[in-house]
mmCIF file of C-alpha atoms in Angstrom:
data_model
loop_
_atom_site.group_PDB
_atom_site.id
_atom_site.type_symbol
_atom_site.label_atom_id
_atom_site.label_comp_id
_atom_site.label_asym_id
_atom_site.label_seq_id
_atom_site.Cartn_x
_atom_site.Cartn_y
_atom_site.Cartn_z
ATOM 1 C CA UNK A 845 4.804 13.637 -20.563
ATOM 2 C CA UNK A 846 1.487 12.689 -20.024
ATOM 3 C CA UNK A 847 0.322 9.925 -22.445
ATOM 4 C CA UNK A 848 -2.901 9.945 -24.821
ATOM 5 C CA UNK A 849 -4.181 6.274 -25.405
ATOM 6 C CA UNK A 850 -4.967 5.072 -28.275
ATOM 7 C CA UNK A 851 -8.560 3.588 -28.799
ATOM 8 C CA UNK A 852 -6.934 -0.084 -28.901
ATOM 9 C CA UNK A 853 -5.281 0.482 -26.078
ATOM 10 C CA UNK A 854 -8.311 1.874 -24.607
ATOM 11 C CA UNK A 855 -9.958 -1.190 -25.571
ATOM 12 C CA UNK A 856 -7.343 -3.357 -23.660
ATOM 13 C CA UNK A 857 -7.425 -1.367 -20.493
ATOM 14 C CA UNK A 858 -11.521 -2.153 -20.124
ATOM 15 C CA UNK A 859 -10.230 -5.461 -20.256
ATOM 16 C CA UNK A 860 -7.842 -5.203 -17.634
ATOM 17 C CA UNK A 861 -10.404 -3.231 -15.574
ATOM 18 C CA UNK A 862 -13.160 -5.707 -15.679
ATOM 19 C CA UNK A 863 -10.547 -8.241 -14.524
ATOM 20 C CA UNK A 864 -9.324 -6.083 -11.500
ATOM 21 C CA UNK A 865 -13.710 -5.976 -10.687
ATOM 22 C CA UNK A 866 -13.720 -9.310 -11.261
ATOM 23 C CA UNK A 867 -11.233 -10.285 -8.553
ATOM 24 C CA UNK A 868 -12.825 -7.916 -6.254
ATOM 25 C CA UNK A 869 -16.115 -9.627 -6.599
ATOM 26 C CA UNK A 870 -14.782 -13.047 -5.775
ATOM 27 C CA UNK A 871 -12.775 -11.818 -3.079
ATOM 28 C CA UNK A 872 -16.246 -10.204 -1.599
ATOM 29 C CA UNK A 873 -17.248 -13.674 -1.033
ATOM 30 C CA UNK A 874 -14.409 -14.168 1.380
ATOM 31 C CA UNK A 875 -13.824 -10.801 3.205
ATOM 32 C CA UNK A 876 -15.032 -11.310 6.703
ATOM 33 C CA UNK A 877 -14.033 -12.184 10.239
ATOM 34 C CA UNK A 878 -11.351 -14.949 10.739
ATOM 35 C CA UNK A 879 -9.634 -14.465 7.536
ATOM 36 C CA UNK A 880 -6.414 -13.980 7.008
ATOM 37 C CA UNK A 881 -5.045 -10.851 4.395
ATOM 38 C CA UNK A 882 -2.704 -13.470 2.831
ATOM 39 C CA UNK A 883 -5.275 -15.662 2.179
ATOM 40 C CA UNK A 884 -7.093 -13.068 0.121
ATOM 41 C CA UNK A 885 -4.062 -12.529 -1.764
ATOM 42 C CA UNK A 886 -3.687 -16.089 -2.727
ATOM 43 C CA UNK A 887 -7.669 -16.061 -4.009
ATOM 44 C CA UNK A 888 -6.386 -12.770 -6.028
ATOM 45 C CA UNK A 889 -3.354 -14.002 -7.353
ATOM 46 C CA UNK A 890 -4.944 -17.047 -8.257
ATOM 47 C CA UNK A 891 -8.116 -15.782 -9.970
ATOM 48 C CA UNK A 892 -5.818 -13.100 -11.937
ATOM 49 C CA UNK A 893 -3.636 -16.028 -13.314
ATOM 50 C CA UNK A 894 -6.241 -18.096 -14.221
ATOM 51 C CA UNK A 895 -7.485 -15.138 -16.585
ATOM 52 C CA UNK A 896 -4.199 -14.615 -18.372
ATOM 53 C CA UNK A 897 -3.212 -11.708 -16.304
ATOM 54 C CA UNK A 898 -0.723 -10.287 -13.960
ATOM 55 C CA UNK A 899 -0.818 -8.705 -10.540
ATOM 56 C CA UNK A 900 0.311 -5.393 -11.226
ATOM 57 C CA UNK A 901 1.911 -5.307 -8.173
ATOM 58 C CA UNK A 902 3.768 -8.382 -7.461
ATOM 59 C CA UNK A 903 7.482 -7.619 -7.643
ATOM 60 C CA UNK A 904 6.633 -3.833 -8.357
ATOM 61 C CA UNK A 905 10.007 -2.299 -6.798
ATOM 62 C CA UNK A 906 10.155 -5.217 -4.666
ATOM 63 C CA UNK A 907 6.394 -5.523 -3.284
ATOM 64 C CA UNK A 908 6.198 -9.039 -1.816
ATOM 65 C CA UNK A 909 2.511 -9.656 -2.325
ATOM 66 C CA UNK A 910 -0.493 -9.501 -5.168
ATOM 67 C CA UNK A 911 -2.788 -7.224 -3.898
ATOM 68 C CA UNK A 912 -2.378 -4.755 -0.984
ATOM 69 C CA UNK A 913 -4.244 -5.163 2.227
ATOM 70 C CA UNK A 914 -4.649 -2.309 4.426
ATOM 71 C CA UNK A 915 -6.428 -2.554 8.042
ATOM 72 C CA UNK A 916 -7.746 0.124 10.112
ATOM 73 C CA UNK A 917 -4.953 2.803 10.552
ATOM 74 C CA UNK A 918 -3.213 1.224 7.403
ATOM 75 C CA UNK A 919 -3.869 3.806 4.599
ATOM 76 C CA UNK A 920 -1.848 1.503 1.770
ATOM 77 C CA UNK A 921 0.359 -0.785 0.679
ATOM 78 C CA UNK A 922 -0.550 -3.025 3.602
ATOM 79 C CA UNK A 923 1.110 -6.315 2.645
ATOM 80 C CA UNK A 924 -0.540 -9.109 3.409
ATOM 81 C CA UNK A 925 0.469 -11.495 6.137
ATOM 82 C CA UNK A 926 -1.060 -14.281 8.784
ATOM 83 C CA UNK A 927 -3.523 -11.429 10.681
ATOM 84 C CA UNK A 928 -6.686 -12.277 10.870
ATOM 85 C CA UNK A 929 -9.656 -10.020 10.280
ATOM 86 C CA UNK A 930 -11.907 -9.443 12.963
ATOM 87 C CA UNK A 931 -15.657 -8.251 13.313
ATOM 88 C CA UNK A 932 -15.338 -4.220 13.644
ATOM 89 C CA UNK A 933 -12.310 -3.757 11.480
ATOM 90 C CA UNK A 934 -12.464 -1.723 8.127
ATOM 91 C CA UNK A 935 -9.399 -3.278 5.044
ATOM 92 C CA UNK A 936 -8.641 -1.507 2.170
ATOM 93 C CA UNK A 937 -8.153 -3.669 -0.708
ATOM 94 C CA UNK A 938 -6.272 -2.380 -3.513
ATOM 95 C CA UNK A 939 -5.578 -4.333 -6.807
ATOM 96 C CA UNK A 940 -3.853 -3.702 -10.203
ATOM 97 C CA UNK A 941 -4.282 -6.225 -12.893
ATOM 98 C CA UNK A 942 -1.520 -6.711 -15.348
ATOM 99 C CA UNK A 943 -3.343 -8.358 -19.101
ATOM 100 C CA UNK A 944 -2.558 -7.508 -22.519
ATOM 101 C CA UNK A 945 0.087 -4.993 -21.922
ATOM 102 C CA UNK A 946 -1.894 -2.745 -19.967
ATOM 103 C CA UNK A 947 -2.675 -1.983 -16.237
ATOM 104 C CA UNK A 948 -5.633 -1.511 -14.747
ATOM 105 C CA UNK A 949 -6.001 -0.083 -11.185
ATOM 106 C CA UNK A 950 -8.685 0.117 -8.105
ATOM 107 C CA UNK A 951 -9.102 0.032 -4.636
ATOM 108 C CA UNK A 952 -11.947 -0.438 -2.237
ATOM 109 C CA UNK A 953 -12.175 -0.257 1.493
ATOM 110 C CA UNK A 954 -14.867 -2.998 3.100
ATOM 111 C CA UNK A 955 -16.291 -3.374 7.167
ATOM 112 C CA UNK A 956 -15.124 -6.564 8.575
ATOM 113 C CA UNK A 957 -18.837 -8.216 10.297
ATOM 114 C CA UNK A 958 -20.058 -5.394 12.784
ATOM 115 C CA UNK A 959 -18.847 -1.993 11.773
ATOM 116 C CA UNK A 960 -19.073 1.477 13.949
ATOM 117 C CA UNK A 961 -21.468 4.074 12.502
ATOM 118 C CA UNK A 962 -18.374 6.225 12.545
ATOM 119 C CA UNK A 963 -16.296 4.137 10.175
ATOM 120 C CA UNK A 964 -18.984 3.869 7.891
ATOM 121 C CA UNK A 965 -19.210 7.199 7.536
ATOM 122 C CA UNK A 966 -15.372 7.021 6.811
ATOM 123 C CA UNK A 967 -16.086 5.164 4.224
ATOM 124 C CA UNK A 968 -18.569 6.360 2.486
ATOM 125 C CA UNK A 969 -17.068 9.670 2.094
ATOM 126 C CA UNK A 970 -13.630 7.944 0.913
ATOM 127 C CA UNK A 971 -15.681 6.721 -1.519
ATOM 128 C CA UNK A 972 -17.905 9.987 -2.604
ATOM 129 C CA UNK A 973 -14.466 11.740 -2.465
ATOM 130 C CA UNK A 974 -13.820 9.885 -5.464
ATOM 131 C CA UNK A 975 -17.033 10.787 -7.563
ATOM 132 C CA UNK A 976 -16.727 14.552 -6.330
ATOM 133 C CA UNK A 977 -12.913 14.502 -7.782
ATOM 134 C CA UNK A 978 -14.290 13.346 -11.294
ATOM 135 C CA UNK A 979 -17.046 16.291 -11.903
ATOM 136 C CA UNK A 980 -13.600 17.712 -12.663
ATOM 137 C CA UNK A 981 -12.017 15.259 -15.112
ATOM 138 C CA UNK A 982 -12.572 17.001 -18.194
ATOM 139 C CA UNK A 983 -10.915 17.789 -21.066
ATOM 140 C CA UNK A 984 -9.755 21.584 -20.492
ATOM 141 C CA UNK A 985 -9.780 21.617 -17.184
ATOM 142 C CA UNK A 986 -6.874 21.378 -14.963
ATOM 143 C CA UNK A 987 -5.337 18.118 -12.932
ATOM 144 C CA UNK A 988 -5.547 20.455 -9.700
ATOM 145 C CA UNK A 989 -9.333 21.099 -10.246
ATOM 146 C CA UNK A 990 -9.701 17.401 -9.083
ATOM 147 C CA UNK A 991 -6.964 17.415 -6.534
ATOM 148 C CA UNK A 992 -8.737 20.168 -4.629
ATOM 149 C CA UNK A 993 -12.396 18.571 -4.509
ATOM 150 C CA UNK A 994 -10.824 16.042 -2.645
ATOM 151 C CA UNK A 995 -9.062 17.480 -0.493
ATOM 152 C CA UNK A 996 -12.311 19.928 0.344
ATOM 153 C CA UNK A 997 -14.971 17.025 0.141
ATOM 154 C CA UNK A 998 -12.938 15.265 3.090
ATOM 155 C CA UNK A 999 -12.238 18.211 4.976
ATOM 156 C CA UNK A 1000 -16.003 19.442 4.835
ATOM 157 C CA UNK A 1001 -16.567 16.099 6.918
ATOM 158 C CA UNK A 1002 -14.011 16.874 9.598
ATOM 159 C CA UNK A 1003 -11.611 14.526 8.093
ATOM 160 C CA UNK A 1004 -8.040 14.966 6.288
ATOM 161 C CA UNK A 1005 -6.673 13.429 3.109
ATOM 162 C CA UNK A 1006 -3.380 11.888 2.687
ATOM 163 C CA UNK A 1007 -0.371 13.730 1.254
ATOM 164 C CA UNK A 1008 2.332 11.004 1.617
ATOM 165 C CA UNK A 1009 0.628 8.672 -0.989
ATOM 166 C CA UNK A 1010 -1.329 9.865 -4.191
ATOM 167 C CA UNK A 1011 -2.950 8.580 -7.414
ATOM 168 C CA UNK A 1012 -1.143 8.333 -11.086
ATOM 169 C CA UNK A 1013 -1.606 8.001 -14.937
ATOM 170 C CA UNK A 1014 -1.910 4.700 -15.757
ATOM 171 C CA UNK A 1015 -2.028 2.388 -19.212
ATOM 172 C CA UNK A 1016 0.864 0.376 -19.974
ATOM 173 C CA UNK A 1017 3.318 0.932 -17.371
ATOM 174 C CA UNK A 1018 1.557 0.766 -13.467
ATOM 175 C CA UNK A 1019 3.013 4.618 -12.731
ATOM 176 C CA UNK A 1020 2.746 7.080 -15.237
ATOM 177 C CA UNK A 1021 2.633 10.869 -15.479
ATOM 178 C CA UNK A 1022 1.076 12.932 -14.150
ATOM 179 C CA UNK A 1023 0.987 12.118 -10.348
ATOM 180 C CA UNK A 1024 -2.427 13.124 -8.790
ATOM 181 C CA UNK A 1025 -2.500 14.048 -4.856
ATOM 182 C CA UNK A 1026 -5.095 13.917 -2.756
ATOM 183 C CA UNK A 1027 -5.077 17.622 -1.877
ATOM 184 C CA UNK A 1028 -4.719 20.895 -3.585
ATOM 185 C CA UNK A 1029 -1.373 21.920 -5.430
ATOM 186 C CA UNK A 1030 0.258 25.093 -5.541
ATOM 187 C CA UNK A 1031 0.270 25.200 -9.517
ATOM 188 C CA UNK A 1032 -2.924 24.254 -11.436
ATOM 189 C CA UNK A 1033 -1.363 21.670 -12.768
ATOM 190 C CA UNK A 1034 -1.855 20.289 -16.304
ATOM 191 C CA UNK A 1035 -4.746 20.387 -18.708
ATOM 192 C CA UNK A 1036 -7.061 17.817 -19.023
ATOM 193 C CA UNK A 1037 -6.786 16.283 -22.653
ATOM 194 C CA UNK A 1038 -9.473 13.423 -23.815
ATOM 195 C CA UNK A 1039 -7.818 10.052 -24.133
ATOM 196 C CA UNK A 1040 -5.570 10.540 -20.655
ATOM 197 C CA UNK A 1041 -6.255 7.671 -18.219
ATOM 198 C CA UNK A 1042 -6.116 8.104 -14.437
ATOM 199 C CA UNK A 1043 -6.066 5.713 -11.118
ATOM 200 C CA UNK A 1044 -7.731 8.321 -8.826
ATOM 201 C CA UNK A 1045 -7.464 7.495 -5.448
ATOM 202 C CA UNK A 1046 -8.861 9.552 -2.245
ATOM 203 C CA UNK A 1047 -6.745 8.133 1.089
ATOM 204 C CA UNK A 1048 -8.477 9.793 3.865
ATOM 205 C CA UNK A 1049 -7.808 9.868 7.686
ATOM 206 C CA UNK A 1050 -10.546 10.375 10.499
ATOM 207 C CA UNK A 1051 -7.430 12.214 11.881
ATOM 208 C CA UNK A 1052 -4.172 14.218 10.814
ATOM 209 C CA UNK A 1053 -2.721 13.699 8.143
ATOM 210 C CA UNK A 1054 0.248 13.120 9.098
ATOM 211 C CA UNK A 1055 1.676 9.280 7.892
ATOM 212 C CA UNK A 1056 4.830 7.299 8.405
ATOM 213 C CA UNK A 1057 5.917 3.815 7.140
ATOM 214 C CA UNK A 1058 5.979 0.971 8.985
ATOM 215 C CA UNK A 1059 9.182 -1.179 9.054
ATOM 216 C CA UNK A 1060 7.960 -3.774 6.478
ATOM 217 C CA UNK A 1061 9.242 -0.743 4.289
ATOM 218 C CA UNK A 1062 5.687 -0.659 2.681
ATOM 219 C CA UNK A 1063 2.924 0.079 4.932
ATOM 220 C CA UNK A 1064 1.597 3.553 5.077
ATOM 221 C CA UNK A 1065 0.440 4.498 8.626
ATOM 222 C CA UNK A 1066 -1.091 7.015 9.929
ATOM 223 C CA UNK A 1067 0.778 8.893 12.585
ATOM 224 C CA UNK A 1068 -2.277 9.048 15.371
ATOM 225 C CA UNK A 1069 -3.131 5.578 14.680
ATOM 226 C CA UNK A 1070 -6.949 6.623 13.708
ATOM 227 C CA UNK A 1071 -8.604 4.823 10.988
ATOM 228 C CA UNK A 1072 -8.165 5.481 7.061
ATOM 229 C CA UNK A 1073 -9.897 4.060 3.987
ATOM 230 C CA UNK A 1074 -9.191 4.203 0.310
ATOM 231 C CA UNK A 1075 -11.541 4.951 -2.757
ATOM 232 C CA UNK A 1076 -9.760 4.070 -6.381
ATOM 233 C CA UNK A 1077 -10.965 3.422 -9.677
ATOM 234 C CA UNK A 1078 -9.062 3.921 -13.260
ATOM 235 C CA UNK A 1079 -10.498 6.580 -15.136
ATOM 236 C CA UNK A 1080 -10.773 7.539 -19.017
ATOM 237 C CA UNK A 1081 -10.864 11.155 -20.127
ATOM 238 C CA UNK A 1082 -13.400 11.481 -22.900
ATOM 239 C CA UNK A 1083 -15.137 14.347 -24.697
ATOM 240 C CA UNK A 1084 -17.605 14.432 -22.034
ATOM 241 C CA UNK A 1085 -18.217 12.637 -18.438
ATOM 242 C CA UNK A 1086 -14.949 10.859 -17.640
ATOM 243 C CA UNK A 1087 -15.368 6.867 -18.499
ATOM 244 C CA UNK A 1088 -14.675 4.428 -15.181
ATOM 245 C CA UNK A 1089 -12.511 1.329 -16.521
ATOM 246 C CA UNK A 1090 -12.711 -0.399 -13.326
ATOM 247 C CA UNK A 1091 -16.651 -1.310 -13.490
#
């Protein structure tokens, strides 16, 4: 069952979604070569403490880490460890913010120094992926409405989208119904009701699609070892254009 938020509850998960921004802004000040992805998680879990939050994901079915940190041919759940970042690399960064009861939920994917012109392009049409998906997110429609404009927005620039790992409702547990992939269903899927709240997330590949997981148990890879990057925010349903929590 897909749950309809409250406006108090609504209220709480801006809160938790300007902290998730928050973190990401600070952690902008760090994110380039010579850094390690564990140090960015300390800044994270740090900076989320010190606002009376929780890392959504620390201890999540067993995840080891604060935030995930996922380089080059890492399309998520990277977990952060001793590497160090280097000048031509792309990371994406995804973090979930635990505060009054609610989650919130984003992800960004950021060139390490000197980036290629091709994974810039990556990126930025992870990231339009995203704002072509939400055209979609309103109420009446259906869920596979914004699966699919994924799925074709990434495909129309020669790339693929990720079927292993998809987005999810969100609010007071990290995982809720309904899940949302990252490519077209078979079924339409359910209607869109104001007051739902989504973590929409495009995971696209400059290659196949086709992912395994590393042996950390967490790490999504992909299979050709070409690049991915990852576009997330948490979304509101309203009456009208869909509200972005994470801002």
């Amino acid at each position: 069952m897909i749950i309809i938020k409250s406006n108090a509850q609504v209220q709480l998960m801006r809160k938790a979604g300007q902290t998730v921004m928050r973190t990401f802004e600070l952690l902008e000040r760090y994110i380039k070569p010579g850094v390690t992805t564990l140090e960015l998680d300390k800044i994270a879990y740090d900076f989320i403490k010190s606002k009376g939050g929780y890392p959504s994901f620390l201890g999540y079915q067993g995840y080891p880490a604060s935030i995930n940190t996922s380089v080059n041919e890492e399309i998520v759940h990277g977990v952060p460890s001793l590497r160090k970042l280097k000048s031509g690399d792309i990371v994406g960064i995804d973090i979930g913010v635990y505060l009054n009861g609610v989650h919130g939920d984003a992800a960004r994917t950021y060139g390490i120094g000197e980036i290629s012109a091709e994974n810039q392009h990556l990126i930025d049409v992870t990231r339009q992926c995203f704002f072509e998906a939400i055209k979609y997110a309103r109420p009446k429609n259906h869920l596979n409405q914004i699966c699919s404009a994924i799925e074709s927005y990434a495909n129309s620039h020669g790339y693929t989208v990720s079927k292993e790992f998809i987005g999810h409702g969100i609010g007071a547990n990290l995982h809720e119904p309904p899940d949302i992939p990252n490519n077209s269903m078979e079924k339409r899927g359910p209607r869109i009701r104001q007051g739902m709240t989504f973590a929409i997330e495009p995971m696209v590949n400059a290659g196949a699609s086709d992912a395994f997981v590393e042996v950390d148990g967490w790490t999504g890879i992909t299979k050709d070892k070409k690049n991915s990057a990852h576009y997330e925010n948490t979304i509101l349903i309203t009456d009208g254009e869909p509200e972005i929590l994470t801002v």
